Amino acid sequence: MRFESFVALRYLAASRRRAHVALIAKISIFGLALGVAALIISLALLEGFQDRIRLQMISRAHLRITPARGARIADPDRVRTALASVPGVGAVTPVIEGRGWASDAAGTAAMPVRYRNAPGLSDVLGPVARVNAAASVRLHSGEGQTIRLTSSRIRLSPIGPIPVTVDLRVAKVQFTGPLDKTPEIEVSEATARTLTGDLSGVDAFEARVADPGRTEELAGAVRASLGADYRVQTWRELNAPLAFALRLEKAVIFVTVALVILVAALNIVSNIALTVVEKKRDLGVFTAMGSPPVSIERIYLTLGAVIGVIGTATGVVFGVGLSLLLDRYPLVKLPDVYLISRVPFSVYPGEVAGVAAFALLTAIGAALLPARAAARLAPGEAIRLSR
């Protein structure tokens, strides 16, 4: 064991016999542990909710291909072939969407809506639709009832131009989350083409990939295959504002809760400064025996590091343990109005390591000022002031 480490540990052990020094040391360790645990639990809680948000972000399309110019893809076969040629790209869905006006069968309730085609809907037994819960309530139409969807497109008739209208049976009322970008009404591809009047083109293509983590790589391959005539967007680009908000939220939470660690660092400063005052005679003796100022500084830096390690380790164990316990058992439940029944927690080793490194560096940085003050103390002055 090095000389500096031996002296620092002896000082820390000897502080137990001095009530005031021991109390400040315990407060420093407790404050640092509390700050580390609070930061870990806060980040675990934030990550738990953000993981649910990310799952919603990737629950639909991972890639979206739209024309660089114009509103519709004129050559859908080329795009479909290009997507199929890229290994890792899975289901490909053509997108036909538009806006219209929906009402119940009696015409007593109406609302503007967005509609698009959806896989899995068949018009064998007549046109059907999936309606989200909000539109179902406003249209007073549940499953099995009929709604009328009027397109913005018109067609000629013996009495003049009239809007294109389709009567749809509600096959399902689906409940969507606040981040779900699905339209109010989903219809079959045949019905969507009838409403838009486009019998061959599509507005876009959406594709899912086997590994969402490789979305950027696969998007680059699709761009190289299609050229500059098409715009390829990943699920991250489609949700860029939300992703920025999530990163900003994490940064604000980290800075806010990290103030607890900074306050604990002030206790470390006072503890080491008090130890310097208590041990002035020892400093003078060490310097007179030939210890360089760097060695004296290392003693108190080691003392700050030991306090930091004990406080950080205690905080990490408590914070990670409590987060895993709260995630394992539904101790914190949520009301039924939310999409999840309990508060989620997600612990990531990288974030825990970052919090521990930040706390340890803060503790060592707090010890730097009193350590340098001790290193500048002259031998004769140290012995004279300690009398």
PDB file of N, CA and C in Angstrom, residues 234-312:
ATOM      1  N   THR A 234     -36.514   6.846 -42.103  1.00  0.00           N
ATOM      2  CA  THR A 234     -36.542   5.809 -41.077  1.00  0.00           C
ATOM      3  C   THR A 234     -37.519   6.204 -39.976  1.00  0.00           C
ATOM      4  N   TRP A 235     -37.779   5.251 -39.094  1.00  0.00           N
ATOM      5  CA  TRP A 235     -38.711   5.537 -37.994  1.00  0.00           C
ATOM      6  C   TRP A 235     -38.141   6.607 -37.072  1.00  0.00           C
ATOM      7  N   ARG A 236     -36.817   6.725 -36.993  1.00  0.00           N
ATOM      8  CA  ARG A 236     -36.226   7.797 -36.187  1.00  0.00           C
ATOM      9  C   ARG A 236     -36.476   9.160 -36.828  1.00  0.00           C
ATOM     10  N   GLU A 237     -36.352   9.227 -38.145  1.00  0.00           N
ATOM     11  CA  GLU A 237     -36.598  10.503 -38.833  1.00  0.00           C
ATOM     12  C   GLU A 237     -38.075  10.878 -38.786  1.00  0.00           C
ATOM     13  N   LEU A 238     -38.944   9.883 -38.862  1.00  0.00           N
ATOM     14  CA  LEU A 238     -40.374  10.173 -38.802  1.00  0.00           C
ATOM     15  C   LEU A 238     -40.788  10.683 -37.426  1.00  0.00           C
ATOM     16  N   ASN A 239     -40.025  10.322 -36.402  1.00  0.00           N
ATOM     17  CA  ASN A 239     -40.336  10.744 -35.035  1.00  0.00           C
ATOM     18  C   ASN A 239     -39.226  11.613 -34.453  1.00  0.00           C
ATOM     19  N   ALA A 240     -38.542  12.374 -35.310  1.00  0.00           N
ATOM     20  CA  ALA A 240     -37.406  13.174 -34.858  1.00  0.00           C
ATOM     21  C   ALA A 240     -37.774  14.193 -33.777  1.00  0.00           C
ATOM     22  N   PRO A 241     -38.872  14.952 -33.906  1.00  0.00           N
ATOM     23  CA  PRO A 241     -39.204  15.908 -32.829  1.00  0.00           C
ATOM     24  C   PRO A 241     -39.445  15.226 -31.487  1.00  0.00           C
ATOM     25  N   LEU A 242     -40.114  14.084 -31.518  1.00  0.00           N
ATOM     26  CA  LEU A 242     -40.370  13.370 -30.273  1.00  0.00           C
ATOM     27  C   LEU A 242     -39.070  12.823 -29.690  1.00  0.00           C
ATOM     28  N   ALA A 243     -38.189  12.291 -30.540  1.00  0.00           N
ATOM     29  CA  ALA A 243     -36.914  11.770 -30.052  1.00  0.00           C
ATOM     30  C   ALA A 243     -36.075  12.877 -29.421  1.00  0.00           C
ATOM     31  N   PHE A 244     -36.095  14.072 -30.020  1.00  0.00           N
ATOM     32  CA  PHE A 244     -35.368  15.207 -29.434  1.00  0.00           C
ATOM     33  C   PHE A 244     -35.957  15.583 -28.082  1.00  0.00           C
ATOM     34  N   ALA A 245     -37.275  15.550 -27.978  1.00  0.00           N
ATOM     35  CA  ALA A 245     -37.926  15.861 -26.700  1.00  0.00           C
ATOM     36  C   ALA A 245     -37.538  14.855 -25.624  1.00  0.00           C
ATOM     37  N   LEU A 246     -37.417  13.579 -25.988  1.00  0.00           N
ATOM     38  CA  LEU A 246     -37.017  12.556 -25.022  1.00  0.00           C
ATOM     39  C   LEU A 246     -35.584  12.781 -24.551  1.00  0.00           C
ATOM     40  N   ARG A 247     -34.683  13.123 -25.480  1.00  0.00           N
ATOM     41  CA  ARG A 247     -33.293  13.385 -25.083  1.00  0.00           C
ATOM     42  C   ARG A 247     -33.211  14.620 -24.198  1.00  0.00           C
ATOM     43  N   LEU A 248     -33.972  15.649 -24.541  1.00  0.00           N
ATOM     44  CA  LEU A 248     -33.964  16.864 -23.733  1.00  0.00           C
ATOM     45  C   LEU A 248     -34.511  16.587 -22.336  1.00  0.00           C
ATOM     46  N   GLU A 249     -35.559  15.781 -22.262  1.00  0.00           N
ATOM     47  CA  GLU A 249     -36.138  15.438 -20.963  1.00  0.00           C
ATOM     48  C   GLU A 249     -35.117  14.719 -20.091  1.00  0.00           C
ATOM     49  N   LYS A 250     -34.373  13.786 -20.675  1.00  0.00           N
ATOM     50  CA  LYS A 250     -33.375  13.060 -19.893  1.00  0.00           C
ATOM     51  C   LYS A 250     -32.271  13.992 -19.411  1.00  0.00           C
ATOM     52  N   ALA A 251     -31.840  14.917 -20.279  1.00  0.00           N
ATOM     53  CA  ALA A 251     -30.790  15.856 -19.880  1.00  0.00           C
ATOM     54  C   ALA A 251     -31.248  16.754 -18.734  1.00  0.00           C
ATOM     55  N   VAL A 252     -32.483  17.227 -18.808  1.00  0.00           N
ATOM     56  CA  VAL A 252     -33.001  18.108 -17.747  1.00  0.00           C
ATOM     57  C   VAL A 252     -33.108  17.341 -16.431  1.00  0.00           C
ATOM     58  N   ILE A 253     -33.614  16.109 -16.486  1.00  0.00           N
ATOM     59  CA  ILE A 253     -33.724  15.300 -15.268  1.00  0.00           C
ATOM     60  C   ILE A 253     -32.345  15.042 -14.675  1.00  0.00           C
ATOM     61  N   PHE A 254     -31.362  14.727 -15.516  1.00  0.00           N
ATOM     62  CA  PHE A 254     -30.019  14.452 -15.023  1.00  0.00           C
ATOM     63  C   PHE A 254     -29.432  15.674 -14.333  1.00  0.00           C
ATOM     64  N   VAL A 255     -29.538  16.833 -14.982  1.00  0.00           N
ATOM     65  CA  VAL A 255     -28.963  18.051 -14.399  1.00  0.00           C
ATOM     66  C   VAL A 255     -29.673  18.410 -13.098  1.00  0.00           C
ATOM     67  N   THR A 256     -30.993  18.271 -13.072  1.00  0.00           N
ATOM     68  CA  THR A 256     -31.747  18.664 -11.882  1.00  0.00           C
ATOM     69  C   THR A 256     -31.427  17.779 -10.691  1.00  0.00           C
ATOM     70  N   VAL A 257     -31.459  16.460 -10.886  1.00  0.00           N
ATOM     71  CA  VAL A 257     -31.219  15.546  -9.764  1.00  0.00           C
ATOM     72  C   VAL A 257     -29.736  15.519  -9.393  1.00  0.00           C
ATOM     73  N   ALA A 258     -28.849  15.796 -10.353  1.00  0.00           N
ATOM     74  CA  ALA A 258     -27.414  15.803 -10.053  1.00  0.00           C
ATOM     75  C   ALA A 258     -27.039  16.914  -9.087  1.00  0.00           C
ATOM     76  N   LEU A 259     -27.915  17.904  -8.906  1.00  0.00           N
ATOM     77  CA  LEU A 259     -27.635  18.951  -7.921  1.00  0.00           C
ATOM     78  C   LEU A 259     -27.524  18.378  -6.515  1.00  0.00           C
ATOM     79  N   VAL A 260     -28.219  17.264  -6.251  1.00  0.00           N
ATOM     80  CA  VAL A 260     -28.099  16.614  -4.944  1.00  0.00           C
ATOM     81  C   VAL A 260     -26.674  16.127  -4.732  1.00  0.00           C
ATOM     82  N   ILE A 261     -26.048  15.597  -5.779  1.00  0.00           N
ATOM     83  CA  ILE A 261     -24.665  15.138  -5.681  1.00  0.00           C
ATOM     84  C   ILE A 261     -23.726  16.317  -5.458  1.00  0.00           C
ATOM     85  N   LEU A 262     -23.997  17.447  -6.115  1.00  0.00           N
ATOM     86  CA  LEU A 262     -23.153  18.627  -5.929  1.00  0.00           C
ATOM     87  C   LEU A 262     -23.263  19.165  -4.507  1.00  0.00           C
ATOM     88  N   VAL A 263     -24.459  19.128  -3.941  1.00  0.00           N
ATOM     89  CA  VAL A 263     -24.618  19.555  -2.546  1.00  0.00           C
ATOM     90  C   VAL A 263     -23.845  18.619  -1.621  1.00  0.00           C
ATOM     91  N   ALA A 264     -23.894  17.316  -1.909  1.00  0.00           N
ATOM     92  CA  ALA A 264     -23.125  16.368  -1.104  1.00  0.00           C
ATOM     93  C   ALA A 264     -21.623  16.627  -1.231  1.00  0.00           C
ATOM     94  N   ALA A 265     -21.184  17.113  -2.403  1.00  0.00           N
ATOM     95  CA  ALA A 265     -19.770  17.415  -2.582  1.00  0.00           C
ATOM     96  C   ALA A 265     -19.321  18.550  -1.667  1.00  0.00           C
ATOM     97  N   LEU A 266     -20.220  19.483  -1.360  1.00  0.00           N
ATOM     98  CA  LEU A 266     -19.871  20.557  -0.421  1.00  0.00           C
ATOM     99  C   LEU A 266     -19.586  19.999   0.967  1.00  0.00           C
ATOM    100  N   ASN A 267     -20.312  18.964   1.361  1.00  0.00           N
ATOM    101  CA  ASN A 267     -20.028  18.319   2.642  1.00  0.00           C
ATOM    102  C   ASN A 267     -18.662  17.653   2.634  1.00  0.00           C
ATOM    103  N   ILE A 268     -18.272  17.110   1.486  1.00  0.00           N
ATOM    104  CA  ILE A 268     -16.941  16.508   1.381  1.00  0.00           C
ATOM    105  C   ILE A 268     -15.863  17.576   1.537  1.00  0.00           C
ATOM    106  N   VAL A 269     -16.092  18.756   0.939  1.00  0.00           N
ATOM    107  CA  VAL A 269     -15.143  19.863   1.085  1.00  0.00           C
ATOM    108  C   VAL A 269     -14.980  20.227   2.554  1.00  0.00           C
ATOM    109  N   SER A 270     -16.101  20.378   3.261  1.00  0.00           N
ATOM    110  CA  SER A 270     -16.023  20.767   4.671  1.00  0.00           C
ATOM    111  C   SER A 270     -15.375  19.674   5.515  1.00  0.00           C
ATOM    112  N   ASN A 271     -15.648  18.407   5.188  1.00  0.00           N
ATOM    113  CA  ASN A 271     -15.063  17.309   5.954  1.00  0.00           C
ATOM    114  C   ASN A 271     -13.547  17.262   5.795  1.00  0.00           C
ATOM    115  N   ILE A 272     -13.081  17.390   4.558  1.00  0.00           N
ATOM    116  CA  ILE A 272     -11.632  17.319   4.320  1.00  0.00           C
ATOM    117  C   ILE A 272     -10.947  18.580   4.843  1.00  0.00           C
ATOM    118  N   ALA A 273     -11.605  19.719   4.710  1.00  0.00           N
ATOM    119  CA  ALA A 273     -11.022  20.943   5.264  1.00  0.00           C
ATOM    120  C   ALA A 273     -10.873  20.844   6.776  1.00  0.00           C
ATOM    121  N   LEU A 274     -11.868  20.259   7.438  1.00  0.00           N
ATOM    122  CA  LEU A 274     -11.780  20.072   8.884  1.00  0.00           C
ATOM    123  C   LEU A 274     -10.665  19.089   9.240  1.00  0.00           C
ATOM    124  N   THR A 275     -10.480  18.055   8.421  1.00  0.00           N
ATOM    125  CA  THR A 275      -9.392  17.107   8.659  1.00  0.00           C
ATOM    126  C   THR A 275      -8.038  17.785   8.479  1.00  0.00           C
ATOM    127  N   VAL A 276      -7.927  18.681   7.507  1.00  0.00           N
ATOM    128  CA  VAL A 276      -6.681  19.427   7.310  1.00  0.00           C
ATOM    129  C   VAL A 276      -6.360  20.254   8.547  1.00  0.00           C
ATOM    130  N   VAL A 277      -7.365  20.913   9.118  1.00  0.00           N
ATOM    131  CA  VAL A 277      -7.148  21.716  10.319  1.00  0.00           C
ATOM    132  C   VAL A 277      -6.739  20.827  11.496  1.00  0.00           C
ATOM    133  N   GLU A 278      -7.390  19.663  11.615  1.00  0.00           N
ATOM    134  CA  GLU A 278      -7.089  18.753  12.723  1.00  0.00           C
ATOM    135  C   GLU A 278      -5.676  18.180  12.610  1.00  0.00           C
ATOM    136  N   LYS A 279      -5.175  18.008  11.401  1.00  0.00           N
ATOM    137  CA  LYS A 279      -3.914  17.304  11.179  1.00  0.00           C
ATOM    138  C   LYS A 279      -2.788  18.237  10.728  1.00  0.00           C
ATOM    139  N   LYS A 280      -2.831  19.507  11.152  1.00  0.00           N
ATOM    140  CA  LYS A 280      -1.771  20.432  10.723  1.00  0.00           C
ATOM    141  C   LYS A 280      -0.402  20.015  11.249  1.00  0.00           C
ATOM    142  N   ARG A 281      -0.360  19.541  12.505  1.00  0.00           N
ATOM    143  CA  ARG A 281       0.926  19.103  13.050  1.00  0.00           C
ATOM    144  C   ARG A 281       1.485  17.937  12.221  1.00  0.00           C
ATOM    145  N   ASP A 282       0.621  16.997  11.852  1.00  0.00           N
ATOM    146  CA  ASP A 282       1.082  15.869  11.034  1.00  0.00           C
ATOM    147  C   ASP A 282       1.613  16.352   9.692  1.00  0.00           C
ATOM    148  N   LEU A 283       0.949  17.348   9.120  1.00  0.00           N
ATOM    149  CA  LEU A 283       1.410  17.883   7.838  1.00  0.00           C
ATOM    150  C   LEU A 283       2.806  18.466   7.962  1.00  0.00           C
ATOM    151  N   GLY A 284       3.008  19.215   9.058  1.00  0.00           N
ATOM    152  CA  GLY A 284       4.346  19.787   9.264  1.00  0.00           C
ATOM    153  C   GLY A 284       5.405  18.720   9.429  1.00  0.00           C
ATOM    154  N   VAL A 285       5.071  17.636  10.154  1.00  0.00           N
ATOM    155  CA  VAL A 285       6.034  16.554  10.360  1.00  0.00           C
ATOM    156  C   VAL A 285       6.318  15.842   9.041  1.00  0.00           C
ATOM    157  N   PHE A 286       5.282  15.553   8.281  1.00  0.00           N
ATOM    158  CA  PHE A 286       5.482  14.877   6.994  1.00  0.00           C
ATOM    159  C   PHE A 286       6.353  15.712   6.060  1.00  0.00           C
ATOM    160  N   THR A 287       6.110  17.029   6.048  1.00  0.00           N
ATOM    161  CA  THR A 287       6.889  17.891   5.158  1.00  0.00           C
ATOM    162  C   THR A 287       8.325  17.988   5.629  1.00  0.00           C
ATOM    163  N   ALA A 288       8.511  18.068   6.951  1.00  0.00           N
ATOM    164  CA  ALA A 288       9.874  18.141   7.483  1.00  0.00           C
ATOM    165  C   ALA A 288      10.644  16.859   7.227  1.00  0.00           C
ATOM    166  N   MET A 289       9.954  15.728   7.155  1.00  0.00           N
ATOM    167  CA  MET A 289      10.609  14.446   6.892  1.00  0.00           C
ATOM    168  C   MET A 289      10.885  14.235   5.406  1.00  0.00           C
ATOM    169  N   GLY A 290      10.470  15.174   4.571  1.00  0.00           N
ATOM    170  CA  GLY A 290      10.813  15.085   3.152  1.00  0.00           C
ATOM    171  C   GLY A 290       9.677  14.764   2.224  1.00  0.00           C
ATOM    172  N   SER A 291       8.451  14.711   2.728  1.00  0.00           N
ATOM    173  CA  SER A 291       7.316  14.450   1.843  1.00  0.00           C
ATOM    174  C   SER A 291       7.084  15.658   0.935  1.00  0.00           C
ATOM    175  N   PRO A 292       7.044  15.485  -0.372  1.00  0.00           N
ATOM    176  CA  PRO A 292       6.811  16.617  -1.275  1.00  0.00           C
ATOM    177  C   PRO A 292       5.363  17.089  -1.189  1.00  0.00           C
ATOM    178  N   PRO A 293       5.084  18.314  -1.635  1.00  0.00           N
ATOM    179  CA  PRO A 293       3.692  18.819  -1.615  1.00  0.00           C
ATOM    180  C   PRO A 293       2.719  17.931  -2.391  1.00  0.00           C
ATOM    181  N   VAL A 294       3.232  17.300  -3.462  1.00  0.00           N
ATOM    182  CA  VAL A 294       2.344  16.424  -4.247  1.00  0.00           C
ATOM    183  C   VAL A 294       1.870  15.252  -3.400  1.00  0.00           C
ATOM    184  N   SER A 295       2.747  14.726  -2.555  1.00  0.00           N
ATOM    185  CA  SER A 295       2.374  13.608  -1.702  1.00  0.00           C
ATOM    186  C   SER A 295       1.322  14.021  -0.678  1.00  0.00           C
ATOM    187  N   ILE A 296       1.476  15.228  -0.105  1.00  0.00           N
ATOM    188  CA  ILE A 296       0.482  15.738   0.844  1.00  0.00           C
ATOM    189  C   ILE A 296      -0.865  15.928   0.155  1.00  0.00           C
ATOM    190  N   GLU A 297      -0.826  16.431  -1.067  1.00  0.00           N
ATOM    191  CA  GLU A 297      -2.079  16.621  -1.811  1.00  0.00           C
ATOM    192  C   GLU A 297      -2.761  15.289  -2.105  1.00  0.00           C
ATOM    193  N   ARG A 298      -1.956  14.261  -2.403  1.00  0.00           N
ATOM    194  CA  ARG A 298      -2.522  12.954  -2.706  1.00  0.00           C
ATOM    195  C   ARG A 298      -3.214  12.336  -1.487  1.00  0.00           C
ATOM    196  N   ILE A 299      -2.727  12.643  -0.286  1.00  0.00           N
ATOM    197  CA  ILE A 299      -3.358  12.094   0.920  1.00  0.00           C
ATOM    198  C   ILE A 299      -4.821  12.503   0.984  1.00  0.00           C
ATOM    199  N   TYR A 300      -5.064  13.776   0.768  1.00  0.00           N
ATOM    200  CA  TYR A 300      -6.435  14.275   0.911  1.00  0.00           C
ATOM    201  C   TYR A 300      -7.280  13.982  -0.325  1.00  0.00           C
ATOM    202  N   LEU A 301      -6.629  13.869  -1.475  1.00  0.00           N
ATOM    203  CA  LEU A 301      -7.374  13.417  -2.645  1.00  0.00           C
ATOM    204  C   LEU A 301      -7.816  11.956  -2.469  1.00  0.00           C
ATOM    205  N   THR A 302      -6.917  11.146  -1.893  1.00  0.00           N
ATOM    206  CA  THR A 302      -7.285   9.754  -1.610  1.00  0.00           C
ATOM    207  C   THR A 302      -8.409   9.685  -0.591  1.00  0.00           C
ATOM    208  N   LEU A 303      -8.362  10.569   0.414  1.00  0.00           N
ATOM    209  CA  LEU A 303      -9.433  10.608   1.400  1.00  0.00           C
ATOM    210  C   LEU A 303     -10.769  10.948   0.744  1.00  0.00           C
ATOM    211  N   GLY A 304     -10.772  11.927  -0.147  1.00  0.00           N
ATOM    212  CA  GLY A 304     -11.999  12.259  -0.879  1.00  0.00           C
ATOM    213  C   GLY A 304     -12.454  11.122  -1.774  1.00  0.00           C
ATOM    214  N   ALA A 305     -11.476  10.414  -2.391  1.00  0.00           N
ATOM    215  CA  ALA A 305     -11.837   9.295  -3.260  1.00  0.00           C
ATOM    216  C   ALA A 305     -12.453   8.147  -2.459  1.00  0.00           C
ATOM    217  N   VAL A 306     -11.931   7.881  -1.254  1.00  0.00           N
ATOM    218  CA  VAL A 306     -12.484   6.812  -0.424  1.00  0.00           C
ATOM    219  C   VAL A 306     -13.917   7.150  -0.012  1.00  0.00           C
ATOM    220  N   ILE A 307     -14.140   8.394   0.417  1.00  0.00           N
ATOM    221  CA  ILE A 307     -15.503   8.809   0.755  1.00  0.00           C
ATOM    222  C   ILE A 307     -16.407   8.697  -0.472  1.00  0.00           C
ATOM    223  N   GLY A 308     -15.885   9.098  -1.636  1.00  0.00           N
ATOM    224  CA  GLY A 308     -16.670   9.007  -2.861  1.00  0.00           C
ATOM    225  C   GLY A 308     -16.996   7.578  -3.236  1.00  0.00           C
ATOM    226  N   VAL A 309     -16.041   6.661  -3.095  1.00  0.00           N
ATOM    227  CA  VAL A 309     -16.283   5.256  -3.446  1.00  0.00           C
ATOM    228  C   VAL A 309     -17.333   4.653  -2.524  1.00  0.00           C
ATOM    229  N   ILE A 310     -17.214   4.913  -1.218  1.00  0.00           N
ATOM    230  CA  ILE A 310     -18.183   4.338  -0.277  1.00  0.00           C
ATOM    231  C   ILE A 310     -19.584   4.888  -0.553  1.00  0.00           C
ATOM    232  N   GLY A 311     -19.689   6.218  -0.700  1.00  0.00           N
ATOM    233  CA  GLY A 311     -21.000   6.825  -0.967  1.00  0.00           C
ATOM    234  C   GLY A 311     -21.583   6.398  -2.297  1.00  0.00           C
ATOM    235  N   THR A 312     -20.730   6.351  -3.340  1.00  0.00           N
ATOM    236  CA  THR A 312     -21.213   5.960  -4.668  1.00  0.00           C
ATOM    237  C   THR A 312     -21.652   4.510  -4.688  1.00  0.00           C
TER     238      THR A 312
END
